[in-house]
Short mmCIF file of N, CA and C in Angstrom, two decimals:
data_model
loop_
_atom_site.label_atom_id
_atom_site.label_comp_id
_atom_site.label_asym_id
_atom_site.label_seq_id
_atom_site.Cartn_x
_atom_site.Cartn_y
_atom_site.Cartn_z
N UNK A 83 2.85 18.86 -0.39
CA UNK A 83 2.55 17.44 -0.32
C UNK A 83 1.86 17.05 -1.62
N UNK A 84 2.21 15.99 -1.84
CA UNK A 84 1.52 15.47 -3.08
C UNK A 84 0.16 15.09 -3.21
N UNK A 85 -0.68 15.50 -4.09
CA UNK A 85 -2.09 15.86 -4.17
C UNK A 85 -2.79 14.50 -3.95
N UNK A 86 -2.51 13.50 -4.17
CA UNK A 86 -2.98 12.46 -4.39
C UNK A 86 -2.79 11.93 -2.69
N UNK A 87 -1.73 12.37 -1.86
CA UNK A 87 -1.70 11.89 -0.60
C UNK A 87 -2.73 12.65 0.07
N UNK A 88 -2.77 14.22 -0.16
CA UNK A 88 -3.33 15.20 0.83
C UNK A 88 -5.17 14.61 0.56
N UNK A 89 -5.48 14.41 -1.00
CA UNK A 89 -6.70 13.61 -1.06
C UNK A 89 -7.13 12.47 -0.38
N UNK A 90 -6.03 11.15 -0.18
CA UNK A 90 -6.09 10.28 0.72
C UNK A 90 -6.03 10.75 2.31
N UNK A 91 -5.38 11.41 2.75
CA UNK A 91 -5.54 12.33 3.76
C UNK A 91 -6.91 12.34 4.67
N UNK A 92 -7.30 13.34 3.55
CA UNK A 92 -8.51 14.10 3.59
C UNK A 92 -9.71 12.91 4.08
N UNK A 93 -10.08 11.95 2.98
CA UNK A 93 -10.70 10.57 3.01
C UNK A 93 -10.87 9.90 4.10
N UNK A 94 -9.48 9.70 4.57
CA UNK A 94 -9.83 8.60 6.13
C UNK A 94 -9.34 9.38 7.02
N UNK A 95 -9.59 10.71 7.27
CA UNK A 95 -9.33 12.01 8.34
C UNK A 95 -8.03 11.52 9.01
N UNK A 96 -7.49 12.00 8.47
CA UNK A 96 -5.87 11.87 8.48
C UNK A 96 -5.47 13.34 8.93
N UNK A 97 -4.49 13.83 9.72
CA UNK A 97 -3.78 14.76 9.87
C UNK A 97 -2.85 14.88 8.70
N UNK A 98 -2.51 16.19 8.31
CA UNK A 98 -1.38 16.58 7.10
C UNK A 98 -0.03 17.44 7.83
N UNK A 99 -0.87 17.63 8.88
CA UNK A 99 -0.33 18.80 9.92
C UNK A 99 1.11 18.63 10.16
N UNK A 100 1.88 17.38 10.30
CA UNK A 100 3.17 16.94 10.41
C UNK A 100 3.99 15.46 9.65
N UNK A 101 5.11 15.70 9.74
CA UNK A 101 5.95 15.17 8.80
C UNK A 101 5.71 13.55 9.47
N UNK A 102 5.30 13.35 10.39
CA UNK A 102 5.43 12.18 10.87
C UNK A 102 4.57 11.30 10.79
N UNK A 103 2.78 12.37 10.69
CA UNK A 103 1.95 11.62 10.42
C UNK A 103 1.51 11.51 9.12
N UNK A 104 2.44 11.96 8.22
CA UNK A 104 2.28 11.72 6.51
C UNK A 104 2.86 10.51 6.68
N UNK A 105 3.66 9.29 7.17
CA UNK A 105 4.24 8.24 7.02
C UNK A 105 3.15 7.65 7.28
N UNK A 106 2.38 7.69 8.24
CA UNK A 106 1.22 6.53 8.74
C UNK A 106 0.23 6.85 7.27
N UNK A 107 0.23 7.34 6.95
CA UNK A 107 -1.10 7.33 5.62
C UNK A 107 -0.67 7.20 4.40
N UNK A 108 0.63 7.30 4.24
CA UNK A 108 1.54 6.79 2.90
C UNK A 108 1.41 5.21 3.19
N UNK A 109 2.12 4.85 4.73
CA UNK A 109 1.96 3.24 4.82
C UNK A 109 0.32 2.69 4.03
N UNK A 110 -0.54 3.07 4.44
CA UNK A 110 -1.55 2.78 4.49
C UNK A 110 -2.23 2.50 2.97
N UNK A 111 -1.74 4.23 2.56
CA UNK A 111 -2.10 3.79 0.98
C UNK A 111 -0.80 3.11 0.10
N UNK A 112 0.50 2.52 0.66
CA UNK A 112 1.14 1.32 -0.11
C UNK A 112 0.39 0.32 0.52
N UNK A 113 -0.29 -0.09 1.70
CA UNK A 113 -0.78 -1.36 1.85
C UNK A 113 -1.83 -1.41 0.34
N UNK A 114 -2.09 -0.31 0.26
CA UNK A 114 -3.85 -1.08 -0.79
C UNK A 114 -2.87 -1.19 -2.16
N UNK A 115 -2.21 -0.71 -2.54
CA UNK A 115 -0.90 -1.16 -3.73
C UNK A 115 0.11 -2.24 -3.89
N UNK A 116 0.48 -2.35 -2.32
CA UNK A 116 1.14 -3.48 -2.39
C UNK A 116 1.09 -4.43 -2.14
N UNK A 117 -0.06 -4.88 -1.01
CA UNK A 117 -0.37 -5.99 -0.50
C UNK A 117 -0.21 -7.05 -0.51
N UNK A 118 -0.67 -7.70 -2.11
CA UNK A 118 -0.93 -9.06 -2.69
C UNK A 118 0.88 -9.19 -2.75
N UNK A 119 1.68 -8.49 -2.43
CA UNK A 119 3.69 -9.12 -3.19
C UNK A 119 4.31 -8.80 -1.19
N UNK A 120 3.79 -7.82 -0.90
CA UNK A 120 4.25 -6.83 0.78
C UNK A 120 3.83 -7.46 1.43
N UNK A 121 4.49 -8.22 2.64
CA UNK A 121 3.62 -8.22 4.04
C UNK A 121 4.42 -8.45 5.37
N UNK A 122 5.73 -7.43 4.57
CA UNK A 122 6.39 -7.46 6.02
C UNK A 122 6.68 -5.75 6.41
N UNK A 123 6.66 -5.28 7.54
CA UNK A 123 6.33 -3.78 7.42
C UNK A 123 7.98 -3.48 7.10
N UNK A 124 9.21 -3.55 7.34
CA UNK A 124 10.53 -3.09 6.67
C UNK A 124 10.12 -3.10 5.17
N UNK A 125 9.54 -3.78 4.25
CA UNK A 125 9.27 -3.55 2.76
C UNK A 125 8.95 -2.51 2.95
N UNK A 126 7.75 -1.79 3.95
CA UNK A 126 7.18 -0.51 3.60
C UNK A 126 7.93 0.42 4.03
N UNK A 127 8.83 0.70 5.35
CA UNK A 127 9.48 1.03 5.14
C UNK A 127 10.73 1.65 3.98
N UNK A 128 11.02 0.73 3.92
CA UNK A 128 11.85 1.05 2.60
C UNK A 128 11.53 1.72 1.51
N UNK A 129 10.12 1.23 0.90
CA UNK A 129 9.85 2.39 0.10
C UNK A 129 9.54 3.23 0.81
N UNK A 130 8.91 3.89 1.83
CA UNK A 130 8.96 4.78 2.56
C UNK A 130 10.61 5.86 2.74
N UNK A 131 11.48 5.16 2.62
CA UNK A 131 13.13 5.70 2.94
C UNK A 131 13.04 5.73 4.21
N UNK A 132 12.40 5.89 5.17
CA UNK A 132 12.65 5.63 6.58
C UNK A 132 12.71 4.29 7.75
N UNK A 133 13.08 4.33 9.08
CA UNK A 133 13.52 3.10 9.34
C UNK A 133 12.17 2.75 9.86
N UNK A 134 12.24 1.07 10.34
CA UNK A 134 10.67 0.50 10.78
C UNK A 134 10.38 1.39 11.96
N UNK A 135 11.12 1.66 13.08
CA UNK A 135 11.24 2.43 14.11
C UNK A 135 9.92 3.45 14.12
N UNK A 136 10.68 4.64 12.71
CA UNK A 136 10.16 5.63 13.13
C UNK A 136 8.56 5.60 12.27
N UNK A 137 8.53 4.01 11.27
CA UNK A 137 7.05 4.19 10.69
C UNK A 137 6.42 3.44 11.64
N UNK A 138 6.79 2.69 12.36
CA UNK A 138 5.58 2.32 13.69
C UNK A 138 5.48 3.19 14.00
N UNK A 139 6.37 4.09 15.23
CA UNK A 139 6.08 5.02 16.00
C UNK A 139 4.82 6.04 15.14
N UNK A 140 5.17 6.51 13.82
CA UNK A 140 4.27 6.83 13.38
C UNK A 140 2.99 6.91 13.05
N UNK A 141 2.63 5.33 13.05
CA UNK A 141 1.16 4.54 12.84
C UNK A 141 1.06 4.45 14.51
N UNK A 142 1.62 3.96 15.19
CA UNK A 142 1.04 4.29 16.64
C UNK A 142 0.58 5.49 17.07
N UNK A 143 1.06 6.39 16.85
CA UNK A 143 0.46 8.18 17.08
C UNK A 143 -0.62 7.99 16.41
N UNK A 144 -0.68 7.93 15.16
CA UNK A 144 -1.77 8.44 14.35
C UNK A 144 -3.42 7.05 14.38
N UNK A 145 -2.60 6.06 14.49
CA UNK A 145 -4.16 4.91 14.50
C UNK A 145 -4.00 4.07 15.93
N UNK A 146 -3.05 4.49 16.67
CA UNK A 146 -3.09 3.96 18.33
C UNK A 146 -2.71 2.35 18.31
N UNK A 147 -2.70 1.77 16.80
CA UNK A 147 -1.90 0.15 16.86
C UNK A 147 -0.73 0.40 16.14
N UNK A 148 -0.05 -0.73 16.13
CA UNK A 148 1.35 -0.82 15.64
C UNK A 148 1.36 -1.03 14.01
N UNK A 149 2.24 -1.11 13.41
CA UNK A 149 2.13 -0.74 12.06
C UNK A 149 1.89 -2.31 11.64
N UNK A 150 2.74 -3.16 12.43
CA UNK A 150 2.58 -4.97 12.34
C UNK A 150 0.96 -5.25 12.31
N UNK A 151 0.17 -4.81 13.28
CA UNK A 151 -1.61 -5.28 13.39
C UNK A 151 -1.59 -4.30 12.36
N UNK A 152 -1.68 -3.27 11.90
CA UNK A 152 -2.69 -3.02 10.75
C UNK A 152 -2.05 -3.77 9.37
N UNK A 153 -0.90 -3.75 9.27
CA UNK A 153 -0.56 -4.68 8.06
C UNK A 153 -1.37 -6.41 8.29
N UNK A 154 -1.28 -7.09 9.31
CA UNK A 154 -2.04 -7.89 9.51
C UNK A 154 -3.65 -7.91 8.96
N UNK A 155 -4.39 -6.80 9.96
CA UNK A 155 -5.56 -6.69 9.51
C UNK A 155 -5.76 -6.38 8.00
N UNK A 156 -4.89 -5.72 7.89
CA UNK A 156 -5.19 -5.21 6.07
C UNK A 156 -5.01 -6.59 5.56
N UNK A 157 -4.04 -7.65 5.30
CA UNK A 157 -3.44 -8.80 4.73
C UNK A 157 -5.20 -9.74 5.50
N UNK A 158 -5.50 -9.97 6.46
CA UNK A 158 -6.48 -10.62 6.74
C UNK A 158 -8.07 -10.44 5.69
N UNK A 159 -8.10 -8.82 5.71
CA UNK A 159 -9.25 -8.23 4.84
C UNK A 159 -8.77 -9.24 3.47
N UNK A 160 -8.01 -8.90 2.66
CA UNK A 160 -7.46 -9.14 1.31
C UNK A 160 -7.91 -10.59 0.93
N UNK A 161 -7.42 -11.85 1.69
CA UNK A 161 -7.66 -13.38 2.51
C UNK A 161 -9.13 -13.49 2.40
N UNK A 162 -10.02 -12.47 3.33
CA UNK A 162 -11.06 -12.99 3.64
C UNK A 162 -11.79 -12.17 2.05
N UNK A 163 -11.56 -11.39 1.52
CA UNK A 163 -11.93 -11.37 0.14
C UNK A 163 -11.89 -12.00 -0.92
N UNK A 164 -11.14 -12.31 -0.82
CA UNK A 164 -10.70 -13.78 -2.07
C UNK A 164 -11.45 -15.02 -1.53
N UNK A 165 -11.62 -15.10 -0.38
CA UNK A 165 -12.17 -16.59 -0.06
C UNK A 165 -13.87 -16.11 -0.09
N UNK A 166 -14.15 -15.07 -0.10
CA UNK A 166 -15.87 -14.91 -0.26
C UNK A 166 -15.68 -14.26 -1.59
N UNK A 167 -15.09 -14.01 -1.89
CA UNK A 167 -15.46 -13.20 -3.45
C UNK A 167 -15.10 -13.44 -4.82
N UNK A 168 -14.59 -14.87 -4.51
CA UNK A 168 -14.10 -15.46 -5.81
C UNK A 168 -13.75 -16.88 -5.50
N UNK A 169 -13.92 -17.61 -6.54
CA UNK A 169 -13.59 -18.82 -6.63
C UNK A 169 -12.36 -19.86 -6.12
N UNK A 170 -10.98 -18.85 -5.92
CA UNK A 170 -10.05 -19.67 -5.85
C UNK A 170 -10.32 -20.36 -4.81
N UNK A 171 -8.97 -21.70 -4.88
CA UNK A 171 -8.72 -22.42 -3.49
C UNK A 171 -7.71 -21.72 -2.82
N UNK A 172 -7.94 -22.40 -1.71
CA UNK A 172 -7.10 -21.78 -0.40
C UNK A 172 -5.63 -21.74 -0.39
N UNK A 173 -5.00 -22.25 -1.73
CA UNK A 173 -3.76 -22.58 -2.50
C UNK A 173 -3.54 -21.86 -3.60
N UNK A 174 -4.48 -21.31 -4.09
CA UNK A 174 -4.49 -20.29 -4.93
C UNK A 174 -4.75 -18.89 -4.77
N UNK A 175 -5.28 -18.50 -3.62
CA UNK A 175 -5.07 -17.51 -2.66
C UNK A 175 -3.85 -17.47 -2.30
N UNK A 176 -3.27 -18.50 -1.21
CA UNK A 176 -1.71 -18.45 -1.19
C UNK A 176 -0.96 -17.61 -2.25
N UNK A 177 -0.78 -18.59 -2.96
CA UNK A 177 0.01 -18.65 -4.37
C UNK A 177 0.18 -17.02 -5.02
N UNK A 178 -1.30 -16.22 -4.97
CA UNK A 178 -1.22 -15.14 -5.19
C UNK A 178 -1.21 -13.99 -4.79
N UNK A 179 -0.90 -14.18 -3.70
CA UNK A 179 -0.68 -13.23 -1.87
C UNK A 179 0.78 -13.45 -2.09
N UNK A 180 1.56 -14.40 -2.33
CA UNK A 180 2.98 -14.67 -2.20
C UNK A 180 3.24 -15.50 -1.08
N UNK A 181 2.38 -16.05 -0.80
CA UNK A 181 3.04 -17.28 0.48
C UNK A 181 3.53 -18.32 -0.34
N UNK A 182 4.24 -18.94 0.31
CA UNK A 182 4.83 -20.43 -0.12
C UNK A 182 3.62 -21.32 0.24
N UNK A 183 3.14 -21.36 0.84
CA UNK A 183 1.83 -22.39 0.92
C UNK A 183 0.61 -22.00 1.78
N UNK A 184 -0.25 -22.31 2.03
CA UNK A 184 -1.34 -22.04 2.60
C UNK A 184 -1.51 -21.91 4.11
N UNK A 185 -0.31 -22.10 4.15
CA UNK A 185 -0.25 -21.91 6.01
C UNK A 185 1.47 -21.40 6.44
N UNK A 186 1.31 -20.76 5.73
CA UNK A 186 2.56 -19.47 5.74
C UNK A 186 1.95 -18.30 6.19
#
């Protein structure tokens, strides 16, 4: 496994132990890479090479929610960072998340 995953792994006590629960912690570390352009879980998939199917099923074993709520929650964190941690408007947040408007 690639060193940089088995380190992420390691970090948020992740199992390495099987092929299935390396998808739930790959998802996880493309959410913190892709976030601000990603926010539909088939994108992750895809770079993943596997189908949405088997990367839910995957994030359900390994974090007990569906791969949809943690992409949510992750995309919510990101939102509520920009709106306390920097200046933009709520349109410029949009804008750089990739929504079409502020209530997308």
């Amino acid at each position: 496994m690639h060193k940089l995953n088995r380190e992420y792994a390691t970090l948020n006590s992740l199992s390495v132990d099987r092929q299935e629960q390396h998808y739930a912690f790959q998802f996880k570390y493309l959410m913190e890479k892709h976030i601000e352009k990603k926010h539909r879980v088939n994108d992750y998939a895809e770079l993943l090479g596997i189908s949405r199917v088997l990367l839910n099923s995957s994030v359900k074993e390994q974090f007990n929610v569906t791969a949809t709520y943690l992409l949510k929650q992750r995309l919510l964190v990101e939102i509520k960072n920009y709106l306390i941690h920097s200046s933009m408007t709520v349109s410029e947040i949009a804008y750089k998340l990739n929504f079409s408007d502020e209530f997308n």
